[in-house]
Amino acid sequence: MWYHIAPDHVLDVELTNAVGRVLQWDAFPDARQLALSVQDAIVQLRGCVPLDSVRQLAEFDAWCMFGVEGVDNRIETTSKTDIVRLDHSDQASHR
């Protein structure tokens, strides 16, 4: 029985396309603000977004793709402030 194993560069192209589609589908981050490349299944994200939470979301989107071995998140943020997340379990302990 013969098995065809795709060369690494073919898999990288497929991952680039797949991660790009996920970033385009997601409302945040705006995919037009980002650039991505893939080498040896490591996704590199570049660009500039307004908030760190958006930066983290882009990284999460990349990690969600099957076959991704790592994410090098080089996205920069333009704002020093961010959305504050409330952890309701933490609030309960302060009552």
XYZ file of N, CA, C and O in Angstrom:
380
model
N 0.845 -1.171 0.000
C 0.000 0.000 0.000
C 0.897 1.243 0.000
O 1.826 1.330 0.778
N 0.575 2.200 -0.846
C 1.344 3.437 -0.967
C 0.604 4.575 -0.284
O -0.601 4.726 -0.425
N 1.352 5.374 0.434
C 0.791 6.562 1.076
C 1.502 7.783 0.526
O 2.715 7.779 0.385
N 0.722 8.796 0.235
C 1.315 10.040 -0.242
C 1.439 10.998 0.936
O 0.448 11.349 1.563
N 2.642 11.390 1.239
C 2.899 12.375 2.288
C 3.231 13.695 1.609
O 4.180 13.778 0.829
N 2.426 14.697 1.900
C 2.644 15.999 1.274
C 3.920 16.633 1.818
O 4.217 16.510 3.006
N 4.662 17.306 0.969
C 5.849 18.026 1.454
C 5.445 19.091 2.474
O 4.326 19.596 2.450
N 6.381 19.419 3.364
C 6.093 20.398 4.414
C 5.591 21.721 3.869
O 4.703 22.335 4.448
N 6.147 22.176 2.743
C 5.723 23.482 2.221
C 4.270 23.453 1.762
O 3.571 24.446 1.842
N 3.788 22.297 1.309
C 2.377 22.181 0.924
C 1.499 22.276 2.162
O 0.478 22.973 2.174
N 1.882 21.600 3.228
C 1.127 21.683 4.472
C 1.131 23.105 5.023
O 0.119 23.578 5.546
N 2.254 23.793 4.907
C 2.335 25.183 5.367
C 1.381 26.075 4.578
O 0.719 26.946 5.146
N 1.292 25.863 3.272
C 0.367 26.648 2.438
C -1.075 26.377 2.864
O -1.882 27.300 2.991
N -1.399 25.115 3.109
C -2.746 24.776 3.557
C -3.057 25.408 4.910
O -4.162 25.915 5.123
N -2.102 25.387 5.830
C -2.315 26.030 7.133
C -2.471 27.535 6.987
O -3.302 28.143 7.655
N -1.675 28.141 6.117
C -1.790 29.585 5.878
C -3.193 29.924 5.403
O -3.825 30.868 5.905
N -3.697 29.165 4.458
C -5.046 29.409 3.935
C -6.104 29.184 5.009
O -7.042 29.974 5.137
N -5.959 28.123 5.794
C -6.952 27.803 6.817
C -6.979 28.856 7.922
O -8.054 29.324 8.315
N -5.808 29.236 8.427
C -5.756 30.258 9.482
C -6.267 31.588 8.939
O -7.001 32.310 9.621
N -5.929 31.901 7.706
C -6.421 33.136 7.081
C -7.936 33.165 7.004
O -8.565 34.192 7.274
N -8.549 32.029 6.670
C -10.020 31.968 6.611
C -10.631 32.161 7.995
O -11.639 32.854 8.145
N -10.020 31.562 9.025
C -10.543 31.729 10.384
C -10.454 33.191 10.809
O -11.400 33.743 11.368
N -9.337 33.829 10.526
C -9.181 35.243 10.899
C -10.168 36.128 10.137
O -10.663 37.113 10.679
N -10.467 35.794 8.882
C -11.440 36.566 8.118
C -12.854 36.354 8.634
O -13.670 37.262 8.610
N -13.145 35.149 9.093
C -14.478 34.833 9.585
C -14.749 35.507 10.922
O -15.859 35.952 11.188
N -13.740 35.603 11.767
C -13.882 36.188 13.096
C -13.972 37.712 12.973
O -13.177 38.337 12.281
N -14.955 38.305 13.644
C -15.120 39.764 13.583
C -13.963 40.500 14.242
O -13.595 41.589 13.830
N -13.419 39.933 15.291
C -12.259 40.491 15.969
C -11.221 39.409 16.047
O -11.494 38.336 16.574
N -10.074 39.562 15.573
C -9.472 40.771 15.025
C -9.861 40.998 13.566
O -10.306 40.076 12.895
N -9.670 42.209 13.100
C -9.892 42.554 11.702
C -8.728 41.975 10.900
O -7.588 42.414 11.040
N -9.018 40.999 10.077
C -7.971 40.295 9.325
C -7.187 41.238 8.414
O -6.039 40.967 8.082
N -7.799 42.358 8.038
C -7.087 43.314 7.168
C -5.921 43.979 7.886
O -5.026 44.522 7.258
N -5.903 43.929 9.216
C -4.825 44.531 9.996
C -3.683 43.557 10.246
O -2.689 43.930 10.849
N -3.856 42.312 9.788
C -2.893 41.278 10.135
C -2.247 40.664 8.900
O -2.827 40.626 7.833
N -1.050 40.168 9.111
C -0.356 39.367 8.105
C 0.042 38.069 8.788
O 0.353 38.054 9.981
N 0.021 36.986 8.036
C 0.431 35.729 8.638
C 1.284 34.951 7.659
O 1.180 35.099 6.455
N 2.144 34.149 8.240
C 2.956 33.238 7.450
C 3.102 31.963 8.266
O 2.919 31.956 9.478
N 3.405 30.877 7.583
C 3.574 29.591 8.248
C 4.829 28.939 7.704
O 5.039 28.885 6.490
N 5.661 28.481 8.612
C 6.845 27.715 8.231
C 6.986 26.561 9.212
O 7.020 26.772 10.426
N 7.041 25.362 8.684
C 7.155 24.145 9.501
C 6.047 24.072 10.548
O 6.285 23.724 11.700
N 4.828 24.429 10.143
C 3.623 24.374 10.982
C 3.637 25.387 12.124
O 2.820 25.307 13.037
N 4.559 26.342 12.096
C 4.591 27.430 13.084
C 3.984 28.664 12.419
O 4.483 29.145 11.400
N 2.894 29.162 12.994
C 2.202 30.331 12.459
C 2.835 31.582 13.046
O 2.993 31.692 14.259
N 3.193 32.518 12.185
C 3.679 33.818 12.645
C 2.622 34.855 12.293
O 2.211 34.972 11.138
N 2.177 35.583 13.314
C 1.185 36.644 13.150
C 1.875 37.991 13.303
O 2.663 38.183 14.224
N 1.575 38.922 12.397
C 2.143 40.268 12.446
C 1.039 41.275 12.167
O 0.041 40.956 11.555
N 1.257 42.475 12.631
C 0.303 43.541 12.385
C 0.117 44.388 13.619
O 0.903 44.320 14.566
N -0.951 45.169 13.608
C -1.229 46.079 14.712
C -2.739 46.082 14.960
O -3.519 46.217 14.022
N -3.123 45.908 16.205
C -4.531 45.918 16.603
C -4.693 46.887 17.765
O -3.720 47.231 18.432
N -5.929 47.318 18.034
C -6.115 48.338 19.073
C -5.956 47.831 20.506
O -5.562 48.595 21.372
N -6.258 46.552 20.760
C -6.287 46.064 22.138
C -5.546 44.742 22.275
O -5.516 43.931 21.351
N -5.006 44.498 23.463
C -4.316 43.242 23.718
C -5.274 42.062 23.657
O -4.887 40.969 23.245
N -6.524 42.248 24.046
C -7.494 41.150 23.981
C -7.712 40.716 22.533
O -7.902 39.531 22.262
N -7.666 41.646 21.592
C -7.798 41.316 20.177
C -6.553 40.566 19.705
O -6.640 39.604 18.941
N -5.401 40.981 20.180
C -4.138 40.295 19.875
C -4.204 38.846 20.341
O -3.842 37.920 19.626
N -4.688 38.635 21.556
C -4.802 37.293 22.111
C -5.817 36.454 21.342
O -5.618 35.254 21.144
N -6.899 37.075 20.899
C -7.915 36.360 20.142
C -7.364 35.857 18.812
O -7.658 34.737 18.390
N -6.529 36.666 18.163
C -5.913 36.237 16.910
C -5.031 35.017 17.150
O -5.031 34.058 16.361
N -4.290 35.019 18.247
C -3.448 33.871 18.579
C -4.303 32.640 18.855
O -3.998 31.533 18.399
N -5.389 32.820 19.586
C -6.298 31.716 19.869
C -6.860 31.132 18.574
O -6.947 29.913 18.416
N -7.245 32.007 17.642
C -7.761 31.552 16.349
C -6.732 30.683 15.633
O -7.080 29.656 15.048
N -5.480 31.081 15.662
C -4.434 30.307 14.994
C -4.242 28.956 15.669
O -4.101 27.929 14.997
N -4.244 28.933 16.990
C -4.051 27.677 17.721
C -5.187 26.698 17.479
O -5.015 25.482 17.631
N -6.371 27.188 17.123
C -7.534 26.318 16.934
C -7.432 25.435 15.696
O -8.202 24.490 15.552
N -6.512 25.725 14.807
C -6.406 24.959 13.562
C -5.618 23.677 13.784
O -4.516 23.705 14.341
N -6.176 22.564 13.336
C -5.497 21.279 13.420
C -4.222 21.333 12.585
O -4.237 21.798 11.453
N -3.138 20.893 13.143
C -1.864 20.874 12.429
C -0.911 21.969 12.849
O 0.279 21.902 12.561
N -1.407 22.999 13.533
C -0.546 24.085 13.991
C 0.303 23.564 15.150
O -0.208 23.029 16.130
N 1.608 23.715 15.016
C 2.545 23.245 16.037
C 2.978 24.363 16.983
O 3.494 24.101 18.066
N 2.796 25.611 16.575
C 3.180 26.744 17.407
C 2.684 28.039 16.799
O 2.362 28.097 15.613
N 2.615 29.066 17.631
C 2.193 30.393 17.168
C 3.188 31.414 17.693
O 3.444 31.493 18.899
N 3.773 32.159 16.771
C 4.687 33.258 17.096
C 3.894 34.548 16.904
O 3.734 35.022 15.787
N 3.364 35.074 17.999
C 2.478 36.232 17.930
C 3.301 37.520 18.033
O 3.717 37.907 19.116
N 3.509 38.154 16.894
C 4.247 39.416 16.851
C 3.328 40.609 16.614
O 3.775 41.671 16.188
N 2.062 40.431 16.887
C 1.087 41.507 16.721
C 1.327 42.559 17.796
O 1.501 42.233 18.972
N 1.333 43.808 17.389
C 1.503 44.917 18.323
C 0.152 45.549 18.626
O -0.783 45.435 17.837
N 0.067 46.195 19.783
C -1.166 46.888 20.157
C -0.920 48.388 20.179
O 0.170 48.847 20.499
N -1.969 49.144 19.847
C -1.857 50.599 19.796
C -2.339 51.263 21.074
O -2.061 52.423 21.308
N -3.057 50.537 21.914
C -3.634 51.119 23.116
C -3.008 50.512 24.358
O -2.682 49.333 24.393
N -2.876 51.324 25.383
C -2.363 50.850 26.665
C -3.494 50.316 27.543
O -3.260 49.643 28.525
N -4.726 50.657 27.194
C -5.864 50.185 27.980
C -6.509 49.011 27.270
O -6.362 48.829 26.076
N -7.231 48.229 28.037
C -7.885 47.058 27.473
C -9.172 46.803 28.231
O -9.429 47.401 29.275
N -9.950 45.913 27.727
C -11.187 45.528 28.377
C -10.854 44.731 29.628
O -10.043 43.813 29.596
N -11.463 45.082 30.727
C -11.230 44.385 31.982
C -12.183 43.197 32.035
O -13.384 43.342 31.848
N -11.625 42.026 32.292
C -12.440 40.830 32.400
C -12.795 40.605 33.859
O -11.939 40.676 34.729
N -14.056 40.335 34.096
C -14.502 40.060 35.455
C -14.589 38.559 35.653
O -15.211 37.851 34.880
N -13.974 38.091 36.696
C -14.045 36.686 37.066
C -15.015 36.590 38.234
O -14.695 36.976 39.351
N -16.210 36.106 37.963
C -17.258 36.089 38.987
C -16.886 35.218 40.179
O -17.290 35.510 41.294
N -16.114 34.176 39.982
C -15.706 33.347 41.117
C -14.785 34.130 42.044
O -14.814 33.943 43.242
N -13.981 35.022 41.470
C -13.090 35.852 42.274
C -13.885 36.862 43.086
O -13.579 37.147 44.227
N -14.948 37.427 42.493
C -15.778 38.390 43.198
C -16.475 37.742 44.383
O -16.626 38.345 45.433
N -16.904 36.498 44.216
C -17.613 35.817 45.300
C -16.724 35.632 46.520
O -17.186 35.663 47.643
N -15.423 35.458 46.292
C -14.511 35.244 47.414
C -14.244 36.537 48.189
O -13.766 36.481 49.308
N -14.567 37.691 47.599
C -14.339 38.967 48.264
C -15.551 39.458 49.035
O -15.510 40.510 49.630
N -16.636 38.728 49.003
C -17.851 39.175 49.691
C -17.838 38.816 51.139
O -17.259 37.981 51.655
